[in-house]
Tab-separated table of C-alpha atoms in Angstrom:
chain	number	residue	atom	x	y	z
Y	21	UNK	CA	0.000	0.000	0.000
Y	22	UNK	CA	1.397	3.376	-1.058
Y	23	UNK	CA	-0.270	6.585	0.059
Y	24	UNK	CA	-0.185	9.501	-2.384
Y	25	UNK	CA	1.563	7.546	-5.132
Y	26	UNK	CA	1.758	9.116	-8.558
Y	27	UNK	CA	3.077	6.352	-10.771
Y	28	UNK	CA	2.681	2.611	-11.179
Y	29	UNK	CA	4.638	1.266	-14.110
Y	30	UNK	CA	5.994	-2.005	-15.415
Y	31	UNK	CA	9.442	-2.780	-16.727
Y	32	UNK	CA	8.716	-4.868	-19.797
Y	33	UNK	CA	10.432	-5.913	-23.025
Y	34	UNK	CA	10.217	-3.257	-25.740
Y	35	UNK	CA	8.109	-4.205	-28.797
Y	36	UNK	CA	6.976	-2.213	-31.800
Y	37	UNK	CA	3.661	-0.802	-30.678
Y	38	UNK	CA	0.590	-1.469	-32.770
Y	39	UNK	CA	-2.063	1.217	-32.612
Y	40	UNK	CA	-5.344	0.519	-30.858
Y	41	UNK	CA	-7.199	1.857	-33.880
Y	42	UNK	CA	-10.602	0.539	-32.927
Y	43	UNK	CA	-12.446	-1.893	-30.734
Y	44	UNK	CA	-15.508	-4.033	-31.214
Y	45	UNK	CA	-18.081	-4.882	-28.563
Y	46	UNK	CA	-18.012	-8.685	-28.302
Y	47	UNK	CA	-20.191	-8.965	-25.169
Y	48	UNK	CA	-22.777	-6.476	-23.932
Y	49	UNK	CA	-24.862	-7.188	-20.830
Y	50	UNK	CA	-27.583	-4.801	-19.654
Y	51	UNK	CA	-26.970	-1.017	-19.798
Y	52	UNK	CA	-23.801	-0.170	-21.767
Y	53	UNK	CA	-23.538	3.177	-23.554
Y	54	UNK	CA	-20.876	4.603	-25.816
Y	55	UNK	CA	-20.471	8.151	-27.004
Y	56	UNK	CA	-18.244	10.280	-29.168
Y	57	UNK	CA	-18.714	13.969	-28.474
Y	58	UNK	CA	-22.367	14.666	-27.674
Y	59	UNK	CA	-23.690	11.601	-29.542
Y	60	UNK	CA	-24.601	8.816	-27.069
Y	61	UNK	CA	-26.064	5.401	-27.921
Y	62	UNK	CA	-26.672	1.984	-26.390
Y	63	UNK	CA	-23.928	-0.492	-27.266
Y	64	UNK	CA	-24.740	-3.678	-29.137
Y	65	UNK	CA	-22.581	-6.685	-29.950
Y	66	UNK	CA	-20.438	-6.000	-33.038
Y	67	UNK	CA	-20.678	-2.196	-32.657
Y	68	UNK	CA	-17.369	-0.494	-33.380
Y	69	UNK	CA	-15.654	1.763	-30.876
Y	70	UNK	CA	-13.347	4.503	-32.129
Y	71	UNK	CA	-10.577	6.382	-30.369
Y	72	UNK	CA	-11.697	8.904	-27.727
Y	73	UNK	CA	-15.159	7.341	-27.514
Y	74	UNK	CA	-16.384	7.010	-23.938
Y	75	UNK	CA	-17.934	3.768	-22.673
Y	76	UNK	CA	-20.203	3.787	-19.609
Y	77	UNK	CA	-21.521	0.613	-18.011
Y	78	UNK	CA	-24.514	0.835	-15.696
Y	79	UNK	CA	-25.325	-1.064	-12.515
Y	80	UNK	CA	-25.270	-4.863	-12.973
Y	81	UNK	CA	-23.819	-4.331	-16.465
Y	82	UNK	CA	-20.629	-5.406	-18.185
Y	83	UNK	CA	-18.987	-5.420	-21.571
Y	84	UNK	CA	-16.085	-6.978	-23.417
Y	85	UNK	CA	-14.176	-5.293	-26.231
Y	86	UNK	CA	-11.828	-6.899	-28.723
Y	87	UNK	CA	-9.199	-4.615	-30.271
Y	88	UNK	CA	-7.496	-4.796	-33.662
Y	89	UNK	CA	-4.240	-5.981	-32.013
Y	90	UNK	CA	-6.012	-8.988	-30.378
Y	91	UNK	CA	-6.088	-7.335	-26.939
Y	92	UNK	CA	-9.216	-8.050	-24.927
Y	93	UNK	CA	-10.680	-5.581	-22.421
Y	94	UNK	CA	-13.484	-6.377	-19.987
Y	95	UNK	CA	-15.289	-3.648	-18.065
Y	96	UNK	CA	-17.353	-4.266	-14.932
Y	97	UNK	CA	-20.459	-2.458	-13.757
Y	98	UNK	CA	-20.422	1.297	-13.102
Y	99	UNK	CA	-17.267	1.782	-15.181
Y	100	UNK	CA	-16.291	4.653	-17.455
Y	101	UNK	CA	-13.385	4.362	-19.873
Y	102	UNK	CA	-11.931	5.758	-23.105
Y	103	UNK	CA	-8.733	5.146	-25.076
Y	104	UNK	CA	-6.119	6.907	-27.185
Y	105	UNK	CA	-4.882	4.969	-30.197
Y	106	UNK	CA	-1.251	5.883	-30.943
Y	107	UNK	CA	-0.274	6.322	-27.304
Y	108	UNK	CA	-2.117	3.098	-26.339
Y	109	UNK	CA	-3.626	4.790	-23.277
Y	110	UNK	CA	-6.638	3.303	-21.508
Y	111	UNK	CA	-8.262	6.027	-19.405
Y	112	UNK	CA	-10.150	4.554	-16.456
Y	113	UNK	CA	-12.282	7.325	-14.949
Y	114	UNK	CA	-14.100	4.967	-12.576
Y	115	UNK	CA	-14.888	1.292	-12.157
Y	116	UNK	CA	-13.033	-1.939	-12.844
Y	117	UNK	CA	-11.243	-3.314	-15.885
Y	118	UNK	CA	-9.409	-6.492	-16.820
Y	119	UNK	CA	-7.200	-6.465	-19.923
Y	120	UNK	CA	-5.078	-9.025	-21.717
Y	121	UNK	CA	-2.430	-7.619	-24.042
Y	122	UNK	CA	-0.757	-10.366	-26.124
Y	123	UNK	CA	3.057	-10.304	-26.322
Y	124	UNK	CA	4.595	-8.394	-29.208
Y	125	UNK	CA	1.912	-5.709	-29.517
Y	126	UNK	CA	3.598	-2.988	-27.538
Y	127	UNK	CA	2.297	-1.979	-24.165
Y	128	UNK	CA	-0.743	-0.208	-22.855
Y	129	UNK	CA	-0.874	2.461	-20.223
Y	130	UNK	CA	-3.771	2.565	-17.778
Y	131	UNK	CA	-4.411	6.122	-16.601
Y	132	UNK	CA	-6.372	6.193	-13.365
Y	133	UNK	CA	-6.469	9.929	-12.731
Y	134	UNK	CA	-2.833	10.802	-12.102
Y	135	UNK	CA	-1.800	7.218	-11.358
Y	136	UNK	CA	-0.629	5.138	-14.305
Y	137	UNK	CA	0.327	1.541	-14.931
Y	138	UNK	CA	2.005	0.258	-18.102
Y	139	UNK	CA	1.947	-3.357	-19.302
Y	140	UNK	CA	2.949	-5.429	-22.309
Y	141	UNK	CA	2.287	-9.077	-23.031
Y	142	UNK	CA	0.403	-9.704	-19.817
Y	143	UNK	CA	-2.961	-9.576	-18.081
Y	144	UNK	CA	-3.674	-6.698	-15.742
Y	145	UNK	CA	-6.589	-5.634	-13.570
Y	146	UNK	CA	-7.211	-2.038	-12.508
Y	147	UNK	CA	-9.902	-0.338	-10.469
Y	148	UNK	CA	-10.744	3.238	-9.542
Y	149	UNK	CA	-13.419	3.998	-6.963
Y	150	UNK	CA	-15.608	7.097	-6.442
Y	151	UNK	CA	-13.028	8.661	-4.102
Y	152	UNK	CA	-10.283	8.291	-6.740
Y	153	UNK	CA	-8.432	5.433	-5.031
Y	154	UNK	CA	-6.651	3.299	-7.635
Y	155	UNK	CA	-5.631	-0.359	-7.515
Y	156	UNK	CA	-3.393	-2.069	-10.042
Y	157	UNK	CA	-2.660	-5.806	-10.177
Y	158	UNK	CA	-0.445	-7.793	-12.515
Y	159	UNK	CA	-2.158	-11.157	-12.898
Y	160	UNK	CA	0.341	-12.926	-15.158
Y	161	UNK	CA	3.186	-12.281	-17.560
Y	162	UNK	CA	6.914	-11.661	-17.557
Y	163	UNK	CA	7.021	-7.960	-16.645
Y	164	UNK	CA	7.668	-6.485	-13.252
Y	165	UNK	CA	6.217	-3.280	-11.939
Y	166	UNK	CA	6.779	-0.548	-9.455
Y	167	UNK	CA	4.779	2.055	-7.606
Y	168	UNK	CA	6.489	5.316	-6.733
Y	169	UNK	CA	4.934	7.665	-4.153
Y	170	UNK	CA	5.194	11.449	-3.944
Y	171	UNK	CA	7.666	10.926	-1.148
Y	172	UNK	CA	9.889	8.818	-3.443
Y	173	UNK	CA	9.069	5.491	-1.781
Y	174	UNK	CA	9.130	2.717	-4.392
Y	175	UNK	CA	7.426	-0.669	-4.229
Y	176	UNK	CA	8.130	-3.279	-6.907
Y	177	UNK	CA	5.371	-5.489	-8.321
Y	178	UNK	CA	5.621	-8.913	-9.897
Y	179	UNK	CA	2.803	-11.020	-11.373
Y	180	UNK	CA	0.336	-11.865	-8.616
Y	181	UNK	CA	0.933	-8.654	-6.664
Y	182	UNK	CA	-1.272	-5.580	-6.323
Y	183	UNK	CA	-0.658	-1.924	-5.497
Y	184	UNK	CA	-3.348	0.225	-3.918
Y	185	UNK	CA	-2.909	3.967	-4.310
Y	186	UNK	CA	-5.098	6.187	-2.138
Y	187	UNK	CA	-6.249	9.528	-3.503
Y	188	UNK	CA	-5.260	11.282	-0.261
């Protein structure tokens, strides 16, 4: 547990990054909306999701997205997320996500409101609650990670470990 941490990152092998150009809804359960700008619509299986689109899942809802690089992202209930293609950034505004990024695709960065985690060729879980507390867990893979607090304290992560970063 690190209080006031700013950065959670993984040391991983460097690969040529493939853009996350688009995603496709492969599973949609209950209330899942996606929007680009002011246009908002209910998600359906096989709908496409473009960069900077925002996905919101309601209570007792979930969705799964498949990306063009074979990455798979699952979002739990009451989650809000968006992504940036070239930078491979997953922005988690609130809720819970689970993502598998196959080896060789480049990494992804999970931005949880000032706390970030970067992964490549692994499965990661991240969560951000209403207070802004962020948790980051490496479930499997070959990378290692670290969390660095404002005070410079560093904690290393390996697969199977989790860091919890409190907003305060």
